[in-house]
């Protein structure tokens, strides 16, 4: 069974981003970029399913700039077999990314598509759900456990009150939550081997999709700064302050 | 303008998250219809009809909607025509269903609306709340999830909406519900609580979390939360996690105990009105957003605090 995993190149999770002075966006020049943490978990899960003998081939795909090859190579160093980069320097909205991924799915015919539940840059949490809709496939979002057997996927989902288990007919779309697994590190020999694994470069037009989005970003601002706080020296002082502002 | 709000419920009770979404809908302006999709949802429909500011309640009562599987509910939502806006709360249910409905309608969607600037212009947080984007939707239908902590709730009483049933039965037939494990608690719901007491890795153990934080939460009538570190260490279940990847809260008072304040945690609580940090580390990032911070051993400070409030 084949698995497709979608990964995104994003600003590293530990970077404190700065808004550009002209409010056109976030300043990403000379900022460390990484694979989106949720995508990393999706890759790890595919590798674990392969190690269990459930999945035979893992294809990783990314929609983005040329530099996203780095994230595809590191996914292959972890254990993915080959990669597809749908290269574009244009802005691509969640709906448009989903349409491109639909094209890739139709070409590759995977039984399971794994994605992260959200990218830590736009925080949209949309692509997995949209892809599932476009394919008419079942979706399991916020997955914390995946069991694949007999042409079905049983997935434990993190929901507001606790956990929910659902069953999907394959092919199915699953988006990974943080607790699904702990991603491994790539070893140096695997990083070397990954350089020889196949990486196809495509364009959005190969899938008949135009880039862009009908959700236009008008401006990006820094959030309102909180006033600097006060260090209190005793519990008594803290209680007095809280009473003063009437929260207790 | 005609707005459809997808009601959040558990087949018995209307979730208060919906009341916040109605406020956001009122800021857009126009007739507001509440959609109640579920199984045996008569009581929810009646509660929905009393919500202030609602024109109509649309009820889809059928076994296929019992657990609000995204595949079935999204098809139902996409089949309901005549609305200019479709909104849901930014809960796990809303985030599961609405993007799927958007793709079925072939439109883009806005996640986590925190302000309405115009009927098609919204503010939303990006980069874990470290930037606020103003976005304009040029789609024919605007779909969006609403961050409930950013809008006040409308009254759950006083409305006199008509109730109308729809016979639409959409069964995509690709998914089924197996089971659910809901964490039971006597405390207020985390997302809507006025006071939240949260513990982090610094509390040391599951036992200590409850020994130290339960009395404080009891005294304040607070909901309990946790950082991801505390959840990962197994101190508390994951539905108590506050942060970018957990719940976003904005209570009157947020007390962070033994929490360092990673970016991902701050994204979930930095809009709280008053933040108190109790930490042994003088340089903890949480102190930078805290209104009041106290450095010391939480095992001594918290019990003392309990005795003095």
Coordinates of C-alpha atoms in Angstrom, one line a residue, chain A residues 11 13-17 19 26 28 38 41 95-96 99 117-127 129-134 136-142 144 154 157-169 177-179 181 213-224 226-236 238-239 241-248, chain B residues 8 67 69-71 91-93 95-97 99-100 102-104 106-112 121 123-139 173-183 195 220 228 231-232 238-239 241 244-247 252-253 263-264 270-276 278 282 288-295 301 304-305 308-309:
Chain A
X11 CA 9.8 29.3 9.7
X13 CA 9.0 26.9 15.5
X14 CA 11.6 28.4 17.9
X15 CA 12.0 31.6 15.9
X16 CA 10.3 34.8 17.2
X17 CA 9.0 36.3 14.0
X19 CA 6.4 41.9 11.3
X26 CA 6.4 38.7 8.3
X28 CA 11.6 35.9 6.6
X38 CA 3.1 18.6 12.3
X41 CA 4.9 13.8 12.7
X95 CA -7.8 25.7 -1.4
X96 CA -5.3 25.9 -4.2
X99 CA -6.4 21.2 -5.6
X117 CA -3.1 19.1 11.2
X118 CA -1.9 22.7 10.6
X119 CA 1.1 24.7 9.5
X120 CA 2.6 26.8 12.2
X121 CA 2.9 29.9 9.9
X122 CA -0.6 30.5 8.6
X123 CA -2.3 28.4 11.4
X124 CA -5.1 27.6 9.0
X125 CA -5.9 24.0 9.8
X126 CA -7.7 23.5 6.4
X127 CA -5.7 21.6 3.8
X129 CA -10.1 18.6 5.2
X130 CA -10.2 20.4 1.8
X131 CA -8.2 17.6 0.1
X132 CA -10.6 15.0 1.6
X133 CA -13.6 16.9 0.3
X134 CA -12.2 17.3 -3.2
X136 CA -14.7 12.5 -1.8
X137 CA -12.6 10.6 0.7
X138 CA -13.1 10.2 4.5
X139 CA -11.1 12.3 6.8
X140 CA -9.6 11.8 10.3
X141 CA -8.3 15.1 11.6
X142 CA -6.2 15.7 14.8
X144 CA -3.4 10.6 17.9
X154 CA -9.3 3.2 12.6
X157 CA -8.9 11.8 17.2
X158 CA -8.3 14.5 19.8
X159 CA -11.5 16.4 20.3
X160 CA -12.4 19.1 22.8
X161 CA -13.8 16.9 25.5
X162 CA -11.3 14.0 25.1
X163 CA -10.9 11.4 22.4
X164 CA -13.1 10.0 19.6
X165 CA -12.5 6.9 17.5
X166 CA -13.7 6.8 13.9
X167 CA -13.4 4.3 11.1
X168 CA -12.7 5.3 7.5
X169 CA -12.8 3.4 4.2
X177 CA -1.8 15.9 16.0
X178 CA 1.3 16.4 18.1
X179 CA 0.7 13.4 20.2
X181 CA 4.3 10.1 17.7
X213 CA -5.9 32.8 -3.5
X214 CA -9.2 34.7 -3.2
X215 CA -8.3 35.3 0.5
X216 CA -6.2 38.4 0.2
X217 CA -3.9 39.5 3.0
X218 CA -4.4 43.3 3.3
X219 CA -2.0 43.9 6.1
X220 CA -0.1 42.1 8.8
X221 CA 0.5 43.8 12.2
X222 CA 2.3 43.0 15.4
X223 CA -0.2 42.1 18.2
X224 CA -0.9 44.6 20.9
X226 CA 1.2 43.6 26.9
X227 CA 2.2 46.2 29.5
X228 CA 5.3 45.2 31.4
X229 CA 4.3 43.4 34.6
X230 CA 5.2 43.9 38.2
X231 CA 7.4 41.5 40.2
X232 CA 5.7 40.9 43.5
X233 CA 7.8 39.8 46.5
X234 CA 5.3 38.0 48.6
X235 CA 2.0 36.2 48.5
X236 CA 0.4 38.9 50.5
X238 CA 0.1 39.3 45.1
X239 CA -3.3 38.9 46.9
X241 CA -2.7 43.4 43.8
X242 CA -5.3 40.9 42.6
X243 CA -7.9 42.4 44.9
X244 CA -7.0 45.8 43.7
X245 CA -7.8 44.9 40.1
X246 CA -10.9 43.0 41.3
X247 CA -10.1 39.6 39.7
X248 CA -10.5 37.7 43.0
Chain B
X8 CA -22.1 23.3 18.5
X67 CA -21.7 12.2 15.9
X69 CA -19.0 13.2 11.2
X70 CA -17.4 15.8 8.9
X71 CA -18.2 13.9 5.7
X91 CA -13.6 24.2 18.1
X92 CA -12.3 20.8 17.0
X93 CA -15.8 20.2 15.5
X95 CA -12.3 23.1 12.3
X96 CA -13.1 19.6 11.2
X97 CA -16.3 20.4 9.3
X99 CA -12.9 23.5 5.6
X100 CA -14.5 20.4 4.1
X102 CA -15.7 25.2 1.9
X103 CA -13.9 22.9 -0.5
X104 CA -17.2 21.4 -1.6
X106 CA -15.1 25.7 -4.0
X107 CA -14.4 28.7 -1.8
X108 CA -11.5 29.7 0.4
X109 CA -12.0 29.9 4.2
X110 CA -11.0 32.1 7.1
X111 CA -9.8 30.3 10.2
X112 CA -9.9 31.8 13.7
X121 CA -12.7 41.7 6.0
X123 CA -8.6 39.9 11.5
X124 CA -7.0 36.6 12.4
X125 CA -3.8 35.5 14.2
X126 CA -0.9 33.9 12.4
X127 CA 2.5 32.6 13.5
X128 CA 1.1 31.4 16.9
X129 CA -0.4 34.8 17.6
X130 CA 2.8 36.7 17.0
X131 CA 1.2 38.5 14.1
X132 CA -2.3 39.6 13.3
X133 CA -3.3 39.4 9.6
X134 CA -6.2 41.4 8.1
X135 CA -7.7 39.3 5.3
X136 CA -10.3 40.0 2.7
X137 CA -12.4 37.3 1.2
X138 CA -13.3 37.8 -2.5
X139 CA -15.4 34.6 -2.6
X173 CA -20.7 6.5 3.4
X174 CA -16.9 6.7 3.9
X175 CA -16.7 7.1 7.7
X176 CA -18.3 5.7 10.8
X177 CA -18.3 6.5 14.5
X178 CA -16.7 3.8 16.8
X179 CA -16.4 5.2 20.3
X180 CA -15.7 8.3 22.4
X181 CA -13.9 8.8 25.7
X182 CA -15.0 12.1 27.3
X183 CA -13.1 13.4 30.3
X195 CA -10.5 31.9 36.0
X220 CA -11.3 30.3 42.8
X228 CA 2.1 20.9 26.7
X231 CA 0.5 16.9 29.2
X232 CA 3.4 15.1 27.6
X238 CA -4.4 16.3 26.7
X239 CA -7.8 18.1 26.5
X241 CA -3.6 21.7 27.2
X244 CA -1.4 26.9 19.9
X245 CA -2.0 23.2 19.5
X246 CA -4.5 22.9 22.4
X247 CA -7.2 25.3 23.6
X252 CA -10.3 37.3 33.5
X253 CA -7.5 35.7 35.5
X263 CA 5.8 30.6 22.3
X264 CA 3.3 27.7 21.7
X270 CA -1.7 35.8 26.2
X271 CA -5.1 37.5 25.7
X272 CA -6.1 36.8 29.3
X273 CA -7.1 40.0 31.1
X274 CA -4.8 39.4 34.1
X275 CA -1.9 36.9 34.1
X276 CA -0.1 35.7 37.2
X278 CA 4.5 31.6 39.8
X282 CA 13.6 34.7 37.4
X288 CA 7.4 39.0 30.2
X289 CA 3.7 38.7 29.6
X290 CA 2.6 38.3 33.3
X291 CA 1.0 41.3 35.0
X292 CA 2.2 40.0 38.4
X293 CA 4.9 37.4 38.9
X294 CA 6.3 35.8 41.9
X295 CA 9.6 33.9 42.0
X301 CA 3.7 29.7 47.4
X304 CA 0.1 30.0 51.0
X305 CA -1.9 31.7 48.3
X308 CA -4.9 33.9 51.9
X309 CA -7.7 34.3 49.3

